[in-house]
C-alpha cells in the first residue's frame, strides 16, 4: 500500500486545496493530511488565519480524500511523521519547490503545480480592509508600514506631518498614496489633518510626546481608532478623558507597548502568576535609553519597564521612588526607580546616557525567571527553579519588532466590538500615567 502525506493550513478552503488533495490521493492508496495548528501558525508568523483548526479539519474531511487527518504542531514534525506513518511520498504545492528536498532520504518528495489564481491570502483580502494613516514628525517608519504587510486587512495609505518635507519624504520612501501637512500660507494644521482623517480608519500617532494628546483627541472625535506611541499623555486625568472620548465614539484607543502582545511575555506573566517561581519577591528591570528603539525621551523609555512591572505585580503599589543621578550640568544620567508592593519590591534601572545591562528578572521564593538582553522584544524566557536541575527555556517564535502582533490584536478587538484594549486595560494605562507623573516631578 502506497502511503502519501501532504500538509497545509487550508484556511478559507478553496479550489486549490481541493485540487491538491485530489491529486495527492490519486498518487497513492492512503492519504494522510497534516493541518497546521493555530499555535504553529502564530509561531511561524502566519497571523492572519481566519478559520479555526476544527473548521479547517472539517473542510479537509469533507472532501473525502483524506484517510487520516493529523495536526502539524511544530517545525521539523514532517520527518517524524514520515517515519511514524511509514510514508512513501510527500506531496506539496509548487510554492514549496525545493524546500523539502532534504526529506528525499526518507521518502519520495513531489511538488505539484498550484492551481492558478486562487489562494487563502487573496480570499482573506476580500474581507474588510482598514486604511491606516501615520502621524509623524520625521520620515522614519518605526516599523508600521513594514509590519502591516504581515497582517491581512490593513494597509498604510497616507501620512500627516506638520513638516511638509517630512510628510513628502515619508510618503515617497514608503510608497504611500498621499501626504498631508500644515497649510503653507496660514500655518494651520487642522485643515490638512481633517483631510487626512477623512482618508483613514485607523490613525497611528508617533509624534513627539507633547503633541500626541491633541492628535489623539481630534482623531477620536472624528470616530477613528487610534494607536499611539507610549506614553499617550503624561497626565492621568487627561488620559481618562481620552478613554472616555473613545468609548463615547465607539472606537479603540490603544497605547503602543508591544511587550504586552508578545506570547513569551504573556506566558511569563501567566506562569509567574501560577507560582512557577513561588511567591514573587522582586522584579528587576534594566534598560538603557539608547538601546531601546524609539526611546526618544525618558518617559518613553520608562513606560516599558513600568508596564512590565504592572503586568506582573499589579496596579496596587504602595509607594514609588525615583533615585536620580545627575551629571555636573544637572542632567539625569541614571535613575533607579523603586516600587514597593505589600509583599514585593520592583526596581527599574534606567541608563539615560550611561550604559546599563538590559535585563528582566522575576525573583520568587522558589526560583527565578530571566529574560536577558532586549526583554521588551522577547521570544523567550528562562526559568531556574530551586529544586530542579538546570535552566528551563520557554521559547516562542518572535518576528519583526512586535508591532504586527499589536495590529493583529487590534483587528480582532475591532471585529469583536470590544470597548477597550484587552491587552493593556485603560486602568493599567492610567496607572502608568500616574507613576510617570510622580517620577517626572522628581526635579
Ligand atoms: N495550494 C495549491 N494551489 C493553490 C493554493 C494552495 O496547490 N492555489 C496548495 C499549497 O501549495 C499547499 C496546500 O495547497 O501545498 C495547502 O496550502 P495553504 O498554504 O493552506 O493554502 P494557500 O492558499 O497557499 O494559503 P496562503 O495564501 O495563506 O499561503
Coordinates of N, CA and C in Angstrom, one line a residue, residues 222-377:
X222 N -13.2 62.3 15.5 CA -13.7 62.0 14.2 C -14.1 60.5 14.0
X223 N -14.1 59.8 15.1 CA -14.5 58.4 15.1 C -13.5 57.5 14.5
X224 N -12.2 57.8 14.7 CA -11.2 56.9 14.2 C -10.6 56.1 15.3
X225 N -10.2 54.8 15.0 CA -9.4 54.1 16.0 C -8.0 54.7 16.1
X226 N -7.4 54.6 17.3 CA -6.1 55.3 17.4 C -5.1 54.3 18.1
X227 N -3.9 54.2 17.5 CA -2.8 53.6 18.2 C -1.8 54.7 18.4
X228 N -1.3 54.8 19.6 CA -0.4 55.9 19.8 C 0.9 55.4 20.5
X229 N 2.0 55.9 20.2 CA 3.2 55.6 20.9 C 3.0 56.0 22.4
X230 N 3.7 55.3 23.3 CA 3.5 55.5 24.7 C 4.6 56.4 25.3
X231 N 4.3 57.2 26.3 CA 3.0 57.4 26.8 C 2.2 58.4 26.0
X232 N 0.8 58.2 26.0 CA 0.0 59.0 25.2 C -0.1 60.4 25.7
X233 N -0.1 60.5 27.1 CA 0.0 61.8 27.7 C 0.6 61.5 29.1
X234 N 1.2 62.6 29.6 CA 1.8 62.4 30.9 C 0.9 62.6 32.1
X235 N -0.4 62.7 31.8 CA -1.3 63.1 32.9 C -2.5 62.1 33.0
X236 N -2.8 61.6 34.1 CA -3.8 60.5 34.3 C -5.2 61.1 33.9
X237 N -5.5 62.3 34.4 CA -6.9 62.8 34.2 C -7.1 63.0 32.7
X238 N -6.1 63.5 32.0 CA -6.3 63.8 30.6 C -6.4 62.4 29.9
X239 N -5.7 61.4 30.3 CA -5.8 60.1 29.7 C -7.2 59.6 29.9
X240 N -7.8 59.8 31.1 CA -9.1 59.3 31.4 C -10.1 59.9 30.4
X241 N -9.9 61.2 30.2 CA -10.8 61.9 29.2 C -10.7 61.3 27.8
X242 N -9.5 61.0 27.4 CA -9.3 60.4 26.1 C -10.0 59.0 26.0
X243 N -9.9 58.2 27.0 CA -10.5 56.9 27.0 C -12.0 57.1 27.0
X244 N -12.5 58.1 27.7 CA -14.0 58.4 27.7 C -14.4 58.8 26.3
X245 N -13.6 59.6 25.7 CA -14.0 60.1 24.3 C -14.0 58.9 23.4
X246 N -13.0 58.0 23.5 CA -13.0 56.8 22.6 C -14.3 56.0 22.9
X247 N -14.6 55.8 24.1 CA -15.8 55.0 24.4 C -17.1 55.6 23.9
X248 N -17.1 57.0 24.0 CA -18.3 57.7 23.5 C -18.5 57.5 22.0
X249 N -17.3 57.5 21.3 CA -17.4 57.4 19.8 C -17.2 56.0 19.3
X250 N -17.3 55.1 20.3 CA -17.2 53.6 20.0 C -16.0 53.3 19.1
X251 N -14.9 53.8 19.5 CA -13.6 53.4 18.8 C -12.6 53.0 19.9
X252 N -11.5 52.4 19.4 CA -10.5 51.9 20.3 C -9.3 52.9 20.4
X253 N -8.8 53.1 21.6 CA -7.6 53.8 21.8 C -6.6 52.9 22.4
X254 N -5.5 52.6 21.6 CA -4.5 51.6 22.0 C -3.2 52.2 22.2
X255 N -2.6 52.0 23.4 CA -1.2 52.5 23.7 C -0.2 51.5 23.1
X256 N 0.7 52.0 22.3 CA 1.7 51.1 21.7 C 2.8 50.7 22.7
X257 N 2.5 49.6 23.4 CA 3.5 49.0 24.2 C 3.5 47.5 23.7
X258 N 4.4 47.2 22.8 CA 4.2 45.9 22.1 C 4.5 44.7 23.0
X259 N 5.2 44.9 24.1 CA 5.5 43.9 25.1 C 4.3 43.1 25.5
X260 N 3.2 43.7 25.7 CA 2.0 43.0 26.2 C 1.3 42.2 25.2
X261 N 1.8 42.3 23.9 CA 1.2 41.4 22.8 C 2.1 40.2 22.5
X262 N 3.2 40.1 23.2 CA 4.2 39.1 22.9 C 3.8 37.8 23.6
X263 N 3.8 36.7 22.9 CA 3.5 35.4 23.5 C 4.4 35.1 24.7
X264 N 5.7 35.3 24.5 CA 6.7 34.9 25.5 C 6.4 35.7 26.8
X265 N 6.1 37.0 26.6 CA 5.9 37.8 27.8 C 4.6 37.4 28.5
X266 N 3.5 37.2 27.7 CA 2.2 36.8 28.3 C 2.4 35.4 29.0
X267 N 3.1 34.5 28.5 CA 3.3 33.2 29.1 C 4.1 33.4 30.4
X268 N 5.1 34.3 30.4 CA 5.9 34.6 31.6 C 4.9 35.1 32.7
X269 N 4.1 36.1 32.3 CA 3.1 36.6 33.3 C 2.3 35.5 33.9
X270 N 1.7 34.7 33.0 CA 0.8 33.7 33.4 C 1.5 32.7 34.3
X271 N 2.7 32.3 33.9 CA 3.5 31.3 34.7 C 3.9 31.8 36.0
X272 N 4.3 33.1 36.1 CA 4.7 33.6 37.4 C 3.5 33.8 38.3
X273 N 2.3 34.1 37.7 CA 1.1 34.2 38.5 C 0.7 32.8 38.9
X274 N 1.1 31.8 38.2 CA 0.7 30.4 38.6 C 1.8 29.8 39.4
X275 N 2.6 30.7 40.1 CA 3.6 30.2 41.1 C 4.7 29.4 40.5
X276 N 5.1 29.6 39.3 CA 6.3 28.9 38.7 C 7.5 29.1 39.6
X277 N 7.7 30.3 40.1 CA 8.9 30.5 41.0 C 8.4 30.8 42.4
X278 N 7.3 30.3 42.8 CA 6.7 30.5 44.1 C 6.1 31.9 44.3
X279 N 6.2 32.4 45.5 CA 5.7 33.8 45.7 C 6.6 34.8 45.1
X280 N 6.1 35.8 44.4 CA 7.1 36.8 43.8 C 7.6 37.7 44.9
X281 N 8.9 37.8 44.9 CA 9.5 38.7 45.9 C 10.0 40.0 45.3
X282 N 10.6 39.8 44.1 CA 11.2 41.0 43.5 C 11.1 40.9 42.0
X283 N 10.9 42.1 41.3 CA 11.0 42.2 39.9 C 12.0 43.2 39.6
X284 N 13.0 42.9 38.8 CA 14.1 43.8 38.4 C 14.1 44.0 36.9
X285 N 14.2 45.2 36.5 CA 14.2 45.5 35.0 C 15.2 46.6 34.8
X286 N 16.1 46.3 33.8 CA 17.0 47.4 33.4 C 16.9 47.7 31.9
X287 N 17.1 48.9 31.6 CA 17.0 49.3 30.2 C 17.9 50.6 30.0
X288 N 18.6 50.6 28.9 CA 19.4 51.7 28.5 C 18.6 52.5 27.5
X289 N 18.5 53.8 27.7 CA 17.7 54.6 26.8 C 18.1 54.4 25.3
X290 N 19.4 54.3 25.1 CA 20.0 54.2 23.8 C 19.6 52.9 23.1
X291 N 19.5 51.9 23.9 CA 19.3 50.5 23.4 C 17.8 50.4 22.9
X292 N 16.9 51.2 23.4 CA 15.5 51.0 23.2 C 15.1 51.8 22.0
X293 N 14.8 51.0 20.9 CA 14.5 51.7 19.7 C 13.2 52.5 19.9
X294 N 13.2 53.8 19.5 CA 12.0 54.6 19.7 C 12.0 55.3 21.0
X295 N 13.0 55.0 21.9 CA 13.1 55.6 23.2 C 13.6 57.0 23.1
X296 N 12.7 57.9 22.8 CA 13.2 59.2 22.5 C 13.3 60.1 23.7
X297 N 12.5 59.8 24.7 CA 12.6 60.6 25.9 C 12.6 59.7 27.1
X298 N 12.9 60.3 28.3 CA 12.9 59.4 29.5 C 11.6 58.7 29.7
X299 N 10.5 59.4 29.6 CA 9.2 58.8 29.8 C 8.9 57.6 28.9
X300 N 9.3 57.8 27.6 CA 9.1 56.8 26.6 C 9.9 55.5 26.9
X301 N 11.0 55.7 27.5 CA 11.8 54.5 27.9 C 11.2 53.9 29.2
X302 N 10.9 54.8 30.2 CA 10.5 54.3 31.5 C 9.2 53.6 31.4
X303 N 8.3 53.9 30.5 CA 7.0 53.4 30.4 C 7.0 51.8 30.1
X304 N 8.1 51.4 29.4 CA 8.2 50.0 29.1 C 8.4 49.1 30.4
X305 N 9.5 49.4 31.2 CA 9.6 48.6 32.4 C 8.5 48.7 33.3
X306 N 7.9 50.0 33.4 CA 6.8 50.2 34.3 C 5.6 49.3 33.9
X307 N 5.4 49.2 32.7 CA 4.3 48.4 32.2 C 4.5 46.9 32.5
X308 N 5.8 46.5 32.3 CA 6.1 45.1 32.6 C 5.8 44.8 34.1
X309 N 6.2 45.7 35.0 CA 6.0 45.6 36.4 C 4.5 45.5 36.8
X310 N 3.8 46.4 36.2 CA 2.3 46.4 36.5 C 1.7 45.1 36.1
X311 N 2.1 44.6 34.9 CA 1.6 43.3 34.5 C 1.9 42.2 35.4
X312 N 3.1 42.3 36.1 CA 3.4 41.2 37.0 C 2.9 41.4 38.4
X313 N 3.1 42.6 38.9 CA 2.8 42.8 40.3 C 1.5 43.6 40.5
X314 N 0.9 44.1 39.4 CA -0.4 44.7 39.6 C -0.4 46.2 39.7
X315 N -1.6 46.8 39.8 CA -1.6 48.3 39.9 C -1.5 48.8 41.3
X316 N -1.7 47.9 42.3 CA -1.8 48.5 43.7 C -0.4 48.5 44.4
X317 N 0.4 49.4 43.9 CA 1.7 49.6 44.6 C 1.5 50.5 45.7
X318 N 2.4 50.5 46.7 CA 2.2 51.3 47.9 C 3.0 52.6 47.7
X319 N 4.1 52.6 47.1 CA 5.0 53.8 47.0 C 5.9 53.7 45.8
X320 N 6.2 54.8 45.2 CA 7.2 54.8 44.1 C 8.2 55.9 44.4
X321 N 9.5 55.5 44.2 CA 10.5 56.5 44.4 C 11.5 56.5 43.3
X322 N 11.9 57.7 42.9 CA 12.9 57.8 41.9 C 14.2 58.3 42.5
X323 N 15.3 57.6 42.2 CA 16.6 58.0 42.7 C 17.5 58.4 41.5
X324 N 17.6 59.7 41.3 CA 18.3 60.1 40.1 C 19.7 60.4 40.3
X325 N 20.6 60.1 39.4 CA 22.0 60.5 39.4 C 22.1 61.5 38.3
X326 N 22.7 62.7 38.6 CA 22.8 63.7 37.6 C 24.3 64.0 37.2
X327 N 24.5 64.5 36.1 CA 25.9 64.8 35.7 C 26.2 66.3 36.3
X328 N 27.3 66.8 36.0 CA 27.7 68.1 36.6 C 26.8 69.2 36.1
X329 N 26.3 69.0 34.9 CA 25.4 70.0 34.3 C 24.0 69.9 34.8
X330 N 23.7 68.9 35.7 CA 22.4 68.8 36.2 C 21.5 67.9 35.4
X331 N 22.0 67.2 34.4 CA 21.2 66.3 33.6 C 21.2 64.9 34.1
X332 N 20.0 64.3 34.1 CA 19.8 62.9 34.6 C 20.6 62.0 33.7
X333 N 21.5 61.2 34.3 CA 22.2 60.2 33.5 C 21.9 58.8 33.9
X334 N 21.2 58.7 35.1 CA 20.9 57.3 35.6 C 19.7 57.5 36.6
X335 N 18.9 56.5 36.6 CA 17.8 56.6 37.5 C 17.5 55.2 38.1
X336 N 17.3 55.0 39.3 CA 16.9 53.7 39.9 C 15.5 54.0 40.6
X337 N 14.5 53.5 39.9 CA 13.2 53.7 40.4 C 12.8 52.5 41.3
X338 N 12.2 52.7 42.4 CA 11.8 51.6 43.2 C 10.3 51.7 43.5
X339 N 9.6 50.5 43.4 CA 8.2 50.5 43.6 C 7.9 49.4 44.7
X340 N 7.3 49.9 45.8 CA 7.1 49.0 46.9 C 5.7 48.4 46.8
X341 N 5.5 47.1 46.9 CA 4.2 46.5 46.9 C 4.1 45.8 48.3
X342 N 2.9 45.4 48.7 CA 2.8 44.8 50.1 C 3.8 43.7 50.3
X343 N 4.0 42.8 49.3 CA 4.9 41.6 49.6 C 6.0 41.5 48.6
X344 N 6.3 42.6 47.9 CA 7.3 42.5 46.9 C 7.9 43.9 46.6
X345 N 9.0 43.9 45.9 CA 9.7 45.1 45.6 C 10.0 45.1 44.1
X346 N 9.8 46.2 43.4 CA 10.2 46.3 42.0 C 11.3 47.3 41.9
X347 N 12.3 47.0 41.1 CA 13.3 48.0 40.8 C 13.5 48.2 39.3
X348 N 13.6 49.4 38.9 CA 13.8 49.7 37.5 C 15.1 50.5 37.4
X349 N 16.0 50.1 36.6 CA 17.3 50.8 36.4 C 17.3 51.3 35.0
X350 N 17.4 52.6 34.9 CA 17.4 53.3 33.6 C 18.7 54.0 33.4
X351 N 19.4 53.7 32.3 CA 20.6 54.4 32.0 C 20.3 55.4 30.9
X352 N 20.3 56.7 31.1 CA 19.9 57.6 30.1 C 21.1 57.8 29.2
X353 N 22.2 58.3 29.7 CA 23.4 58.4 28.9 C 24.4 57.3 29.2
X354 N 24.4 56.7 30.4 CA 25.3 55.6 30.7 C 24.6 54.3 30.3
X355 N 25.5 53.3 30.2 CA 25.0 52.0 29.7 C 24.7 51.1 30.8
X356 N 23.5 50.5 30.9 CA 23.2 49.5 31.9 C 22.9 48.2 31.1
X357 N 23.0 47.1 31.8 CA 22.8 45.8 31.1 C 21.3 45.6 31.0
X358 N 20.8 45.5 29.8 CA 19.3 45.2 29.6 C 19.0 43.9 30.2
X359 N 18.1 43.8 31.1 CA 17.7 42.5 31.7 C 16.4 42.6 32.4
X360 N 15.7 41.5 32.5 CA 14.4 41.4 33.2 C 14.4 40.2 34.1
X361 N 14.2 40.4 35.4 CA 14.3 39.2 36.3 C 13.1 39.2 37.3
X362 N 12.5 38.1 37.4 CA 11.5 37.9 38.5 C 12.0 36.9 39.5
X363 N 12.2 37.4 40.7 CA 12.7 36.5 41.8 C 11.5 36.0 42.6
X364 N 11.4 34.7 42.8 CA 10.4 34.2 43.6 C 11.0 33.4 44.8
X365 N 10.1 32.9 45.6 CA 10.6 32.1 46.8 C 11.2 30.8 46.4
X366 N 10.8 30.3 45.1 CA 11.3 29.0 44.7 C 12.2 29.1 43.5
X367 N 12.6 30.2 43.0 CA 13.5 30.3 41.9 C 13.3 31.6 41.2
X368 N 13.9 31.7 40.0 CA 13.8 33.0 39.3 C 13.6 32.8 37.8
X369 N 13.0 33.8 37.2 CA 12.8 33.8 35.7 C 13.5 35.0 35.1
X370 N 14.2 34.8 34.0 CA 15.0 35.8 33.5 C 14.8 36.0 32.0
X371 N 14.8 37.2 31.5 CA 14.9 37.5 30.1 C 16.1 38.4 29.9
X372 N 17.1 37.8 29.3 CA 18.3 38.6 29.1 C 18.2 39.6 27.9
X373 N 19.0 40.5 27.8 CA 19.1 41.5 26.7 C 17.8 42.3 26.5
X374 N 17.4 42.4 25.2 CA 16.3 43.3 25.0 C 14.9 42.6 25.2
X375 N 14.6 42.6 26.5 CA 13.5 41.8 27.0 C 12.1 42.4 26.5
X376 N 12.1 43.6 26.1 CA 10.8 44.2 25.6 C 10.5 43.7 24.2
X377 N 11.4 43.0 23.6 CA 11.2 42.4 22.2 C 11.5 40.9 22.3

